[in-house]
PDB file of N, CA and C in Angstrom:
ATOM      1  N   ALA A   1      58.069  94.170 113.273  1.00 84.00           N
ATOM      2  CA  ALA A   1      59.498  93.960 112.719  1.00 84.00           C
ATOM      3  C   ALA A   1      59.404  94.263 111.233  1.00 84.00           C
ATOM      4  N   LEU A   2      60.455  94.869 110.715  1.00 90.00           N
ATOM      5  CA  LEU A   2      60.591  95.222 109.747  1.00 90.00           C
ATOM      6  C   LEU A   2      61.566  94.356 108.910  1.00 90.00           C
ATOM      7  N   VAL A   3      61.228  93.768 107.737  1.00 92.00           N
ATOM      8  CA  VAL A   3      62.269  92.581 106.963  1.00 92.00           C
ATOM      9  C   VAL A   3      62.610  93.093 105.930  1.00 92.00           C
ATOM     10  N   VAL A   4      63.902  93.276 105.376  1.00 92.00           N
ATOM     11  CA  VAL A   4      64.172  93.929 104.204  1.00 92.00           C
ATOM     12  C   VAL A   4      65.062  92.524 103.286  1.00 92.00           C
ATOM     13  N   HIS A   5      64.572  92.525 102.140  1.00 92.00           N
ATOM     14  CA  HIS A   5      65.393  91.381 101.438  1.00 92.00           C
ATOM     15  C   HIS A   5      65.881  91.799  99.930  1.00 92.00           C
ATOM     16  N   ALA A   6      67.034  92.036  99.626  1.00 90.00           N
ATOM     17  CA  ALA A   6      67.689  92.573  98.410  1.00 90.00           C
ATOM     18  C   ALA A   6      68.387  91.520  97.917  1.00 90.00           C
ATOM     19  N   SER A   7      68.459  91.365  96.584  1.00 89.00           N
ATOM     20  CA  SER A   7      69.091  90.487  95.732  1.00 89.00           C
ATOM     21  C   SER A   7      69.786  91.017  94.406  1.00 89.00           C
ATOM     22  N   THR A   8      70.509  90.464  93.710  1.00 88.00           N
ATOM     23  CA  THR A   8      71.002  90.586  92.340  1.00 88.00           C
ATOM     24  C   THR A   8      71.817  89.303  91.840  1.00 88.00           C
ATOM     25  N   THR A   9      72.034  89.421  90.751  1.00 87.00           N
ATOM     26  CA  THR A   9      73.008  88.382  90.440  1.00 87.00           C
ATOM     27  C   THR A   9      74.537  88.882  90.470  1.00 87.00           C
ATOM     28  N   CYS A  10      75.357  87.797  90.424  1.00 80.00           N
ATOM     29  CA  CYS A  10      76.722  88.407  90.853  1.00 80.00           C
ATOM     30  C   CYS A  10      77.651  87.062  90.430  1.00 80.00           C
ATOM     31  N   ASP A  11      78.795  87.238  89.927  1.00 77.00           N
ATOM     32  CA  ASP A  11      79.719  86.305  89.404  1.00 77.00           C
ATOM     33  C   ASP A  11      80.450  85.892  90.656  1.00 77.00           C
ATOM     34  N   SER A  12      80.360  86.485  91.922  1.00 73.00           N
ATOM     35  CA  SER A  12      81.343  86.329  92.592  1.00 73.00           C
ATOM     36  C   SER A  12      80.644  85.771  94.108  1.00 73.00           C
ATOM     37  N   THR A  13      81.107  84.877  95.116  1.00 66.00           N
ATOM     38  CA  THR A  13      80.486  84.620  96.034  1.00 66.00           C
ATOM     39  C   THR A  13      81.021  85.690  97.223  1.00 66.00           C
ATOM     40  N   ASP A  14      81.941  86.520  97.214  1.00 70.00           N
ATOM     41  CA  ASP A  14      82.264  87.664  97.913  1.00 70.00           C
ATOM     42  C   ASP A  14      81.443  88.505  98.226  1.00 70.00           C
ATOM     43  N   ILE A  15      80.306  88.246  98.599  1.00 67.00           N
ATOM     44  CA  ILE A  15      79.050  89.136  98.967  1.00 67.00           C
ATOM     45  C   ILE A  15      79.569  89.610 100.229  1.00 67.00           C
ATOM     46  N   LEU A  16      78.467  90.613 100.861  1.00 72.00           N
ATOM     47  CA  LEU A  16      79.003  90.933 102.161  1.00 72.00           C
ATOM     48  C   LEU A  16      79.188  89.910 103.188  1.00 72.00           C
ATOM     49  N   ALA A  17      80.570  89.918 103.424  1.00 77.00           N
ATOM     50  CA  ALA A  17      81.296  88.946 104.466  1.00 77.00           C
ATOM     51  C   ALA A  17      81.248  89.241 105.807  1.00 77.00           C
ATOM     52  N   PRO A  18      80.643  88.004 106.763  1.00 80.00           N
ATOM     53  CA  PRO A  18      80.876  88.118 108.063  1.00 80.00           C
ATOM     54  C   PRO A  18      82.107  88.712 108.655  1.00 80.00           C
ATOM     55  N   GLY A  19      82.067  89.679 109.593  1.00 86.00           N
ATOM     56  CA  GLY A  19      83.095  90.171 110.040  1.00 86.00           C
ATOM     57  C   GLY A  19      83.825  91.431 109.219  1.00 86.00           C
ATOM     58  N   SER A  20      83.112  91.794 108.170  1.00 87.00           N
ATOM     59  CA  SER A  20      83.756  93.053 107.344  1.00 87.00           C
ATOM     60  C   SER A  20      82.999  94.063 107.911  1.00 87.00           C
ATOM     61  N   PHE A  21      83.876  95.281 107.493  1.00 90.00           N
ATOM     62  CA  PHE A  21      83.310  96.665 108.072  1.00 90.00           C
ATOM     63  C   PHE A  21      82.065  96.758 107.722  1.00 90.00           C
ATOM     64  N   SER A  22      81.626  96.305 106.662  1.00 87.00           N
ATOM     65  CA  SER A  22      80.068  96.476 105.836  1.00 87.00           C
ATOM     66  C   SER A  22      78.956  95.850 106.754  1.00 87.00           C
ATOM     67  N   TRP A  23      79.484  94.397 107.196  1.00 87.00           N
ATOM     68  CA  TRP A  23      78.845  93.544 107.949  1.00 87.00           C
ATOM     69  C   TRP A  23      78.284  94.385 109.695  1.00 87.00           C
ATOM     70  N   HIS A  24      79.812  94.922 110.121  1.00 91.00           N
ATOM     71  CA  HIS A  24      79.638  95.315 111.230  1.00 91.00           C
ATOM     72  C   HIS A  24      78.516  96.616 111.345  1.00 91.00           C
ATOM     73  N   VAL A  25      78.651  97.542 110.485  1.00 92.00           N
ATOM     74  CA  VAL A  25      77.724  98.577 110.085  1.00 92.00           C
ATOM     75  C   VAL A  25      76.087  98.360 110.251  1.00 92.00           C
ATOM     76  N   LEU A  26      75.971  97.184 109.362  1.00 90.00           N
ATOM     77  CA  LEU A  26      74.571  96.686 109.233  1.00 90.00           C
ATOM     78  C   LEU A  26      74.400  95.822 110.475  1.00 90.00           C
ATOM     79  N   SER A  27      75.085  95.123 111.332  1.00 90.00           N
ATOM     80  CA  SER A  27      74.878  94.635 112.446  1.00 90.00           C
ATOM     81  C   SER A  27      74.477  95.351 113.201  1.00 90.00           C
ATOM     82  N   SER A  28      75.229  96.700 113.295  1.00 92.00           N
ATOM     83  CA  SER A  28      74.755  97.825 114.224  1.00 92.00           C
ATOM     84  C   SER A  28      73.353  98.354 114.341  1.00 92.00           C
ATOM     85  N   LEU A  29      72.988  98.428 112.697  1.00 90.00           N
ATOM     86  CA  LEU A  29      71.807  99.241 112.450  1.00 90.00           C
ATOM     87  C   LEU A  29      70.621  98.315 112.823  1.00 90.00           C
ATOM     88  N   THR A  30      70.866  96.925 112.678  1.00 93.00           N
ATOM     89  CA  THR A  30      69.712  96.160 112.572  1.00 93.00           C
ATOM     90  C   THR A  30      69.742  94.951 113.592  1.00 93.00           C
ATOM     91  N   ASP A  31      68.563  94.239 113.852  1.00 93.00           N
ATOM     92  CA  ASP A  31      68.899  93.242 114.907  1.00 93.00           C
ATOM     93  C   ASP A  31      69.433  91.646 114.169  1.00 93.00           C
ATOM     94  N   GLU A  32      69.160  91.736 112.719  1.00 93.00           N
ATOM     95  CA  GLU A  32      69.588  90.403 112.326  1.00 93.00           C
ATOM     96  C   GLU A  32      69.921  90.664 110.879  1.00 93.00           C
ATOM     97  N   VAL A  33      71.249  90.066 110.360  1.00 91.00           N
ATOM     98  CA  VAL A  33      71.558  90.179 108.979  1.00 91.00           C
ATOM     99  C   VAL A  33      72.174  88.838 108.463  1.00 91.00           C
ATOM    100  N   THR A  34      71.491  88.457 107.528  1.00 89.00           N
ATOM    101  CA  THR A  34      71.782  87.039 106.926  1.00 89.00           C
ATOM    102  C   THR A  34      72.224  87.560 105.585  1.00 89.00           C
ATOM    103  N   THR A  35      72.772  86.576 104.836  1.00 86.00           N
ATOM    104  CA  THR A  35      72.913  86.367 103.072  1.00 86.00           C
ATOM    105  C   THR A  35      72.955  85.149 102.725  1.00 86.00           C
ATOM    106  N   PHE A  36      72.142  85.275 101.602  1.00 84.00           N
ATOM    107  CA  PHE A  36      71.792  83.773 100.836  1.00 84.00           C
ATOM    108  C   PHE A  36      72.001  83.933  99.380  1.00 84.00           C
ATOM    109  N   SER A  37      72.172  82.956  98.793  1.00 81.00           N
ATOM    110  CA  SER A  37      72.655  82.520  97.641  1.00 81.00           C
ATOM    111  C   SER A  37      71.443  81.470  96.884  1.00 81.00           C
ATOM    112  N   ASN A  38      70.896  81.827  95.801  1.00 77.00           N
ATOM    113  CA  ASN A  38      69.930  81.123  94.882  1.00 77.00           C
ATOM    114  C   ASN A  38      68.879  80.449  96.031  1.00 77.00           C
ATOM    115  N   GLY A  39      68.523  81.343  97.297  1.00 60.00           N
ATOM    116  CA  GLY A  39      67.780  81.204  98.018  1.00 60.00           C
ATOM    117  C   GLY A  39      68.136  80.118  99.210  1.00 60.00           C
ATOM    118  N   ALA A  40      69.346  79.934  99.395  1.00 61.00           N
ATOM    119  CA  ALA A  40      69.874  79.063 100.354  1.00 61.00           C
ATOM    120  C   ALA A  40      71.187  80.153 101.380  1.00 61.00           C
ATOM    121  N   ALA A  41      71.234  79.540 102.430  1.00 60.00           N
ATOM    122  CA  ALA A  41      72.311  80.437 103.097  1.00 60.00           C
ATOM    123  C   ALA A  41      73.631  80.648 102.302  1.00 60.00           C
ATOM    124  N   ALA A  42      74.178  81.709 102.110  1.00 52.00           N
ATOM    125  CA  ALA A  42      75.486  81.847 101.166  1.00 52.00           C
ATOM    126  C   ALA A  42      76.483  80.935 102.055  1.00 52.00           C
ATOM    127  N   THR A  43      76.493  80.649 103.187  1.00 53.00           N
ATOM    128  CA  THR A  43      77.607  79.806 103.745  1.00 53.00           C
ATOM    129  C   THR A  43      77.413  78.354 103.526  1.00 53.00           C
ATOM    130  N   ASP A  44      76.348  78.120 102.698  1.00 50.00           N
ATOM    131  CA  ASP A  44      76.172  76.613 102.439  1.00 50.00           C
ATOM    132  C   ASP A  44      77.069  76.098 101.161  1.00 50.00           C
ATOM    133  N   GLY A  45      77.964  76.930 100.825  1.00 51.00           N
ATOM    134  CA  GLY A  45      78.921  76.320  99.976  1.00 51.00           C
ATOM    135  C   GLY A  45      78.780  76.650  98.579  1.00 51.00           C
ATOM    136  N   ALA A  46      78.208  77.979  98.276  1.00 46.00           N
ATOM    137  CA  ALA A  46      77.665  78.083  96.925  1.00 46.00           C
ATOM    138  C   ALA A  46      79.103  78.441  96.002  1.00 46.00           C
ATOM    139  N   ALA A  47      79.241  78.361  94.615  1.00 50.00           N
ATOM    140  CA  ALA A  47      80.215  78.615  93.650  1.00 50.00           C
ATOM    141  C   ALA A  47      80.274  79.825  93.222  1.00 50.00           C
ATOM    142  N   ALA A  48      81.159  80.236  92.753  1.00 48.00           N
ATOM    143  CA  ALA A  48      81.212  81.571  92.120  1.00 48.00           C
ATOM    144  C   ALA A  48      80.423  81.304  90.808  1.00 48.00           C
ATOM    145  N   GLY A  49      79.517  82.319  90.199  1.00 53.00           N
ATOM    146  CA  GLY A  49      78.810  82.361  89.117  1.00 53.00           C
ATOM    147  C   GLY A  49      77.710  81.475  89.343  1.00 53.00           C
ATOM    148  N   ASP A  50      76.989  81.096  90.372  1.00 57.00           N
ATOM    149  CA  ASP A  50      75.912  80.205  90.809  1.00 57.00           C
ATOM    150  C   ASP A  50      74.640  81.346  90.285  1.00 57.00           C
ATOM    151  N   GLY A  51      74.852  82.664  90.424  1.00 80.00           N
ATOM    152  CA  GLY A  51      73.689  83.441  90.245  1.00 80.00           C
ATOM    153  C   GLY A  51      73.385  84.256  90.897  1.00 80.00           C
ATOM    154  N   VAL A  52      72.269  84.152  91.927  1.00 85.00           N
ATOM    155  CA  VAL A  52      71.584  85.150  92.580  1.00 85.00           C
ATOM    156  C   VAL A  52      72.131  85.145  94.050  1.00 85.00           C
ATOM    157  N   PHE A  53      72.553  86.391  94.503  1.00 85.00           N
ATOM    158  CA  PHE A  53      72.740  86.728  95.841  1.00 85.00           C
ATOM    159  C   PHE A  53      72.402  87.829  96.758  1.00 85.00           C
ATOM    160  N   GLY A  54      72.099  87.403  97.941  1.00 87.00           N
ATOM    161  CA  GLY A  54      71.605  88.533  98.569  1.00 87.00           C
ATOM    162  C   GLY A  54      71.761  88.716  99.837  1.00 87.00           C
ATOM    163  N   ILE A  55      70.742  89.797 100.595  1.00 89.00           N
ATOM    164  CA  ILE A  55      71.257  89.968 102.048  1.00 89.00           C
ATOM    165  C   ILE A  55      69.734  90.077 102.511  1.00 89.00           C
ATOM    166  N   SER A  56      69.619  89.719 103.801  1.00 92.00           N
ATOM    167  CA  SER A  56      68.247  89.766 104.568  1.00 92.00           C
ATOM    168  C   SER A  56      68.380  90.462 105.767  1.00 92.00           C
ATOM    169  N   MET A  57      67.739  91.703 106.002  1.00 93.00           N
ATOM    170  CA  MET A  57      68.053  92.388 107.295  1.00 93.00           C
ATOM    171  C   MET A  57      66.731  92.579 108.075  1.00 93.00           C
ATOM    172  N   THR A  58      66.727  92.495 109.374  1.00 94.00           N
ATOM    173  CA  THR A  58      65.527  92.420 110.313  1.00 94.00           C
ATOM    174  C   THR A  58      65.913  93.349 111.204  1.00 94.00           C
ATOM    175  N   THR A  59      64.559  94.243 111.656  1.00 92.00           N
ATOM    176  CA  THR A  59      64.958  95.121 112.555  1.00 92.00           C
ATOM    177  C   THR A  59      63.624  95.309 113.544  1.00 92.00           C
ATOM    178  N   ARG A  60      63.631  95.362 114.617  1.00 87.00           N
ATOM    179  CA  ARG A  60      62.081  95.413 115.579  1.00 87.00           C
ATOM    180  C   ARG A  60      62.370  96.814 116.146  1.00 87.00           C
ATOM    181  N   ARG A  61      61.270  97.251 115.936  1.00 72.00           N
ATOM    182  CA  ARG A  61      61.035  98.804 116.485  1.00 72.00           C
ATOM    183  C   ARG A  61      60.800  98.812 117.990  1.00 72.00           C
ATOM    184  N   ALA A  62      61.197  99.432 119.137  1.00 64.00           N
ATOM    185  CA  ALA A  62      61.035  99.607 120.090  1.00 64.00           C
ATOM    186  C   ALA A  62      59.501  99.822 120.242  1.00 64.00           C
ATOM    187  N   SER A  63      58.812 100.826 119.673  1.00 59.00           N
ATOM    188  CA  SER A  63      57.461 100.873 119.717  1.00 59.00           C
ATOM    189  C   SER A  63      56.560 100.050 119.388  1.00 59.00           C
ATOM    190  N   SER A  64      57.006  98.976 118.553  1.00 52.00           N
ATOM    191  CA  SER A  64      55.960  97.937 117.979  1.00 52.00           C
ATOM    192  C   SER A  64      56.067  96.705 119.240  1.00 52.00           C
ATOM    193  N   LEU A  65      57.076  97.030 120.166  1.00 53.00           N
ATOM    194  CA  LEU A  65      57.148  95.814 121.310  1.00 53.00           C
ATOM    195  C   LEU A  65      56.339  96.094 122.398  1.00 53.00           C
ATOM    196  N   GLN A  66      55.587  97.410 122.447  1.00 52.00           N
ATOM    197  CA  GLN A  66      54.806  97.723 123.587  1.00 52.00           C
ATOM    198  C   GLN A  66      53.570  97.239 123.785  1.00 52.00           C
TER     199      GLN A  66
END
């Protein structure tokens, strides 16, 4: 499996929202997409200005499953 974590500081909690066009694109290209805020799931109620927000994506290559 390939796992990518990317994060940055942000003043807004409006990062990659589930159901958005961007979310659908990433979900189509990977097996799993999650967002986080300061090390916790972004859906845990983080407030604007909390600091670090990010995304984690996981994909499993068919050749590695054989």
